[in-house]
XYZ file of C-alpha atoms in Angstrom:
391
model
C 15.402 13.193 -3.858
C 15.018 14.609 -7.407
C 18.748 15.272 -7.681
C 19.566 11.797 -6.382
C 17.099 10.232 -8.811
C 18.683 12.073 -11.753
C 22.171 11.060 -10.642
C 21.180 7.392 -10.287
C 19.435 7.418 -13.673
C 22.538 8.894 -15.347
C 24.817 6.432 -13.557
C 22.579 3.521 -14.567
C 22.958 4.536 -18.215
C 26.640 5.489 -18.328
C 28.408 4.152 -15.225
C 30.227 0.904 -14.640
C 28.972 -1.716 -12.198
C 31.521 -0.543 -9.641
C 30.436 3.104 -10.042
C 26.751 2.141 -9.725
C 27.445 0.266 -6.502
C 29.408 3.159 -4.951
C 26.918 5.879 -5.975
C 23.893 3.891 -4.794
C 25.455 3.215 -1.380
C 26.409 6.905 -1.035
C 22.931 7.998 -2.128
C 21.225 5.734 0.425
C 23.264 7.299 3.247
C 22.703 10.836 1.930
C 18.924 10.360 1.726
C 18.828 8.989 5.269
C 20.753 12.045 6.455
C 18.366 14.370 4.615
C 15.406 12.804 6.400
C 17.237 13.017 9.742
C 17.762 16.739 9.199
C 14.119 17.150 8.210
C 13.107 15.316 11.384
C 15.283 17.563 13.546
C 13.932 20.749 11.941
C 10.254 19.790 12.248
C 10.054 17.690 15.383
C 9.652 20.572 17.822
C 7.963 23.087 15.571
C 4.536 24.047 16.830
C 1.776 24.497 14.289
C -1.444 24.236 16.309
C -2.482 27.131 18.542
C -5.213 26.663 21.128
C -6.661 30.061 22.064
C -8.487 30.672 25.336
C -10.260 33.960 26.069
C -10.294 34.686 29.812
C -12.873 37.326 30.800
C -12.207 39.649 33.725
C -14.475 38.983 36.758
C -15.035 42.710 37.364
C -16.232 43.498 33.867
C -19.675 44.650 35.053
C -18.204 46.979 37.699
C -15.854 48.540 35.193
C -18.346 48.824 32.333
C -18.039 52.594 32.099
C -14.254 52.673 32.268
C -13.386 49.361 30.618
C -10.132 49.174 28.687
C -9.786 45.407 28.272
C -12.010 42.319 28.325
C -9.217 39.964 29.331
C -6.211 38.164 27.967
C -5.826 35.741 25.036
C -3.585 32.831 25.992
C -1.927 30.917 23.135
C -0.511 27.427 23.738
C 1.271 25.770 20.773
C 1.337 22.019 20.149
C 1.978 19.564 17.309
C -0.950 18.776 15.040
C -1.982 15.169 14.273
C -0.789 15.436 10.621
C 2.622 16.592 11.870
C 2.828 13.714 14.345
C 1.895 11.284 11.567
C 4.530 12.845 9.289
C 7.219 12.528 11.959
C 6.291 8.894 12.533
C 6.486 8.215 8.789
C 9.900 9.910 8.543
C 11.271 7.864 11.423
C 9.908 4.662 9.851
C 11.398 5.612 6.468
C 14.821 6.165 8.021
C 14.661 2.679 9.523
C 13.502 1.238 6.201
C 16.338 2.909 4.254
C 18.858 1.213 6.504
C 17.477 -2.241 5.658
C 16.636 -1.895 1.925
C 18.828 -4.265 -0.125
C 20.937 -2.885 -2.957
C 19.204 -3.879 -6.190
C 19.147 -1.440 -9.051
C 18.275 -3.188 -12.286
C 16.060 -5.783 -13.921
C 18.878 -6.599 -16.341
C 20.474 -10.050 -16.102
C 24.179 -10.573 -15.529
C 24.947 -7.302 -13.694
C 26.854 -6.763 -10.467
C 23.556 -6.602 -8.584
C 22.873 -10.220 -9.591
C 26.154 -11.299 -8.002
C 25.395 -9.475 -4.770
C 21.895 -10.959 -4.745
C 23.187 -14.557 -4.581
C 23.940 -14.320 -0.825
C 21.123 -11.956 0.105
C 18.251 -13.252 2.191
C 14.817 -11.856 2.865
C 14.883 -10.738 6.482
C 11.914 -10.167 8.777
C 11.234 -6.625 9.953
C 13.635 -5.407 12.645
C 11.016 -3.027 14.044
C 8.981 -3.922 17.089
C 5.840 -5.737 15.995
C 2.685 -3.834 16.852
C 0.976 -7.100 17.810
C 1.796 -10.806 17.698
C 0.043 -11.645 14.443
C 0.840 -15.353 14.799
C -1.138 -15.904 18.002
C -3.631 -13.051 18.342
C -7.300 -13.585 17.454
C -9.412 -11.619 14.981
C -12.979 -10.406 14.979
C -15.263 -8.944 12.293
C -16.113 -5.353 13.167
C -18.230 -4.303 10.180
C -19.937 -5.810 7.139
C -21.111 -3.727 4.177
C -24.024 -5.133 2.172
C -24.212 -4.962 -1.602
C -27.740 -3.529 -1.740
C -26.617 -0.461 0.233
C -24.184 0.602 -2.489
C -26.576 1.197 -5.388
C -26.593 -0.617 -8.699
C -27.365 -4.330 -8.623
C -27.874 -6.340 -5.464
C -24.706 -8.286 -6.190
C -21.515 -6.390 -6.991
C -18.029 -7.733 -7.673
C -15.349 -5.860 -5.712
C -12.059 -6.986 -7.262
C -9.505 -4.698 -5.582
C -8.979 -1.614 -3.482
C -6.500 0.892 -2.122
C -6.369 3.308 0.823
C -5.602 6.926 -0.157
C -4.321 9.131 2.662
C -6.779 11.944 3.395
C -9.354 10.661 0.890
C -10.534 7.225 2.032
C -10.834 3.766 0.492
C -11.240 3.243 -3.261
C -12.629 -0.120 -4.423
C -13.113 -1.370 -7.988
C -16.530 -2.801 -8.892
C -15.915 -5.020 -11.908
C -19.583 -5.840 -12.458
C -20.917 -2.260 -12.427
C -17.957 -0.531 -14.210
C -17.244 1.915 -11.393
C -14.948 2.913 -8.539
C -16.538 3.190 -5.073
C -15.247 5.627 -2.457
C -15.625 4.946 1.287
C -14.542 7.136 4.196
C -12.287 6.149 7.112
C -15.244 4.481 8.850
C -16.036 2.416 5.713
C -19.205 4.383 5.039
C -20.119 4.895 1.384
C -19.323 8.383 0.007
C -19.721 8.371 -3.786
C -18.882 6.507 -6.982
C -16.903 7.246 -10.145
C -17.796 5.594 -13.433
C -15.169 4.088 -15.747
C -15.464 2.814 -19.315
C -14.407 -0.818 -19.055
C -14.187 -3.582 -16.476
C -11.932 -2.433 -13.602
C -10.151 -5.550 -12.327
C -7.826 -3.882 -9.793
C -6.629 -0.569 -8.355
C -3.295 0.248 -6.692
C -1.109 3.183 -5.665
C 0.590 5.087 -8.476
C 3.859 7.017 -8.587
C 2.647 9.921 -6.418
C 0.653 10.125 -3.182
C -2.642 10.962 -4.915
C -2.199 8.816 -8.048
C -3.784 5.398 -8.614
C -3.433 2.781 -11.340
C -6.631 1.081 -12.515
C -6.439 -2.149 -14.509
C -9.020 -2.696 -17.242
C -8.401 -6.326 -18.144
C -10.988 -6.526 -20.932
C -9.406 -3.678 -22.930
C -5.768 -4.411 -21.955
C -5.429 -0.933 -20.520
C -4.089 0.639 -17.324
C -5.512 4.029 -16.333
C -3.387 6.594 -14.496
C -5.761 8.679 -12.357
C -5.599 11.047 -9.393
C -7.946 11.549 -6.468
C -7.481 14.874 -4.742
C -10.011 16.757 -2.641
C -12.715 14.295 -3.673
C -12.098 15.029 -7.390
C -11.311 11.979 -9.522
C -9.304 12.770 -12.685
C -8.155 10.560 -15.565
C -4.654 11.663 -16.623
C -3.436 9.067 -19.124
C -3.839 5.539 -20.462
C -1.256 2.781 -20.759
C -1.839 0.115 -23.417
C -0.478 -3.363 -22.708
C -0.018 -6.521 -24.746
C -1.888 -8.675 -22.237
C -4.878 -8.695 -19.908
C -3.933 -7.177 -16.563
C -5.611 -8.438 -13.384
C -3.561 -6.410 -10.944
C -0.784 -3.830 -10.780
C 1.768 -2.479 -8.332
C 4.506 0.152 -8.639
C 8.104 -1.043 -8.268
C 10.610 1.792 -8.569
C 10.128 3.447 -11.976
C 8.346 0.406 -13.393
C 4.929 -1.222 -13.114
C 4.323 -4.822 -12.097
C 1.336 -6.276 -13.898
C -0.209 -9.627 -13.029
C -1.534 -11.459 -16.044
C -2.457 -15.024 -16.976
C 0.539 -17.338 -16.458
C 3.051 -14.488 -15.900
C 4.090 -11.400 -13.974
C 4.939 -8.647 -16.436
C 7.350 -5.779 -15.716
C 6.565 -2.793 -17.920
C 7.521 0.847 -18.371
C 5.016 3.667 -17.965
C 4.479 3.702 -21.743
C 3.542 0.008 -21.761
C 6.883 -1.292 -23.079
C 7.598 -4.784 -21.777
C 10.858 -4.975 -19.781
C 10.689 -8.513 -18.464
C 8.222 -11.392 -18.214
C 8.328 -13.798 -15.256
C 6.419 -16.926 -16.186
C 4.255 -18.739 -13.646
C 3.071 -22.325 -13.595
C -0.601 -21.563 -14.003
C -3.555 -19.365 -13.228
C -3.781 -15.615 -12.885
C -0.876 -13.930 -11.086
C -1.743 -11.297 -8.458
C 1.053 -8.990 -7.278
C 1.980 -6.678 -4.406
C 5.148 -4.799 -3.378
C 6.487 -4.684 0.179
C 7.889 -1.541 1.889
C 11.306 -3.229 1.875
C 11.646 -3.426 -1.912
C 10.622 -7.045 -2.553
C 7.510 -8.107 -4.413
C 5.198 -11.056 -3.890
C 2.878 -12.783 -6.340
C 0.633 -15.807 -6.572
C 1.711 -18.790 -8.662
C -1.013 -21.422 -8.848
C -1.545 -22.203 -5.119
C 1.851 -20.849 -3.965
C 3.096 -17.447 -2.777
C 6.394 -16.375 -4.381
C 8.777 -13.696 -3.102
C 11.158 -12.026 -5.550
C 13.883 -9.427 -5.286
C 13.662 -6.042 -6.990
C 15.009 -7.334 -10.306
C 12.945 -10.545 -10.306
C 15.153 -13.213 -8.709
C 13.068 -15.721 -6.723
C 13.846 -15.624 -2.976
C 11.388 -18.193 -1.665
C 8.197 -20.049 -2.565
C 5.582 -20.776 0.117
C 2.824 -23.348 -0.329
C 0.081 -22.654 2.213
C -1.737 -25.793 3.295
C -5.456 -25.449 2.631
C -5.121 -22.427 0.300
C -6.757 -22.951 -3.100
C -7.232 -20.450 -5.891
C -5.370 -17.491 -4.283
C -6.551 -14.195 -5.719
C -6.292 -11.074 -3.570
C -2.842 -10.358 -2.084
C -1.513 -7.462 0.021
C 1.210 -6.623 2.578
C 1.233 -4.722 5.881
C 3.816 -2.167 6.991
C 6.020 -4.990 8.359
C 5.971 -6.728 4.932
C 3.859 -9.670 6.117
C 1.806 -11.082 3.234
C -1.984 -11.544 3.319
C -3.680 -13.668 0.667
C -7.240 -14.938 0.284
C -8.278 -18.192 -1.322
C -11.017 -17.719 -3.876
C -11.764 -21.453 -3.952
C -10.909 -22.380 -0.357
C -12.816 -19.398 1.111
C -10.129 -18.475 3.660
C -7.333 -15.953 4.360
C -3.690 -16.873 5.035
C -0.778 -14.889 6.474
C 2.862 -15.425 5.421
C 5.818 -13.707 7.114
C 8.084 -11.418 5.077
C 10.869 -14.040 4.988
C 8.553 -17.009 4.386
C 9.481 -18.800 7.616
C 6.020 -18.466 9.200
C 2.555 -19.173 7.863
C -0.880 -19.033 9.478
C -4.463 -19.527 8.389
C -5.859 -16.254 9.697
C -9.481 -16.927 8.810
C -10.596 -20.523 8.101
C -13.969 -19.107 7.043
C -15.380 -15.625 6.519
C -18.366 -13.762 7.898
C -21.044 -13.789 5.171
C -18.536 -14.473 2.385
C -17.930 -17.833 0.715
C -15.877 -16.694 -2.292
C -13.397 -13.949 -1.280
C -11.950 -11.874 -4.082
C -9.522 -9.339 -2.565
C -7.805 -8.630 0.749
C -6.863 -5.028 1.597
C -4.634 -4.239 4.578
C -5.066 -0.857 6.272
C -1.724 1.014 6.190
C -1.807 2.122 9.852
C -4.578 0.287 11.710
C -4.517 -3.309 12.907
C -7.261 -4.293 10.495
C -7.940 -5.446 6.960
C -10.973 -5.990 4.735
C -11.994 -8.936 2.556
C -14.245 -8.410 -0.469
C -16.609 -10.918 -2.036
C -17.381 -12.182 -5.528
C -20.982 -11.131 -6.196
C -22.476 -12.151 -2.835
C -24.882 -10.344 -0.516
C -22.013 -9.020 1.618
C -19.818 -6.617 -0.372
C -16.928 -6.703 2.117
C -16.179 -7.357 5.781
C -13.730 -5.514 8.040
C -11.598 -7.634 10.411
C -9.567 -6.321 13.320
C -6.740 -7.917 15.290
C -7.664 -8.172 18.970
C -4.483 -6.708 20.467
C -3.941 -7.587 24.113
């Protein structure tokens, strides 16, 4: 992956459009083959050993002349982390086969020409559940007064970190809250500034925290329960949400989606018609953002693919995607949650109203479970967990 990344970076700087196209297509196939080989080498490797000590029935009779207490039987099997890793590899192979070829944010390149006929396609994988007909139920509500600080906290964004839990930004109390896999409170981490959003960074344990008041993005890591600030990115605008797209950062600001480098340099600005833009990136390489009361899908380099106006959605704020690239968005003014398919052909009002929440602020989709959470804007209920009732 490192070698391929270096080759693509060099080709992007020095190669022609034709060379870029050929090398990127070859690299996509090579990476898929690498993962296939990794899958073959690890699929049947045993790394859990269950040991059973069988005692001899005649141990008392042979006490004086005993030479052995029994036999240790070892039975190997795959551990849960290995099974999860294999599942992720298989899913990644399938994703690589469907990712569209888009390599640059620059206008007028060969990738723009290819993009003219490209369409956003729904996931080809088998849906885990029929999201368009299945019902939902609230399974847990977390109250504000159980989290310390004031009785009313403002949870503006969150992200699930594998092996660590759920991190949520508390704008009102200037802190990051950590919850375990059961959504039980673990601890908090203080930050200097108003954290408006948190998202995945460039590595598995890195997160990006937006501080809109100071026009700063923090690059932090959470590993083994230790929260570390690594660097700061200064921006020219107030950032209400971020998401990583390739080697760049998408930043939602007032009236625009900004594409910036890791040093804060502005690459491209995509203007919106009004309001604060909230952004998220799908596993298939597209990104989605709010634009007034609409949901907009764009290709990797910013070309608009479709625009969906959800009936009854007002003041969209929180936005997220599931592993099938379906888009979840909550209406801060309408007090509901809508679902939009990856290609924009389907739309559903998932939750016309919310349990204990009138003004939702963020929606966070669990990466592997059939559930998501909705946070509130300074109400008695901090957030509520909803689960799809699979048949």
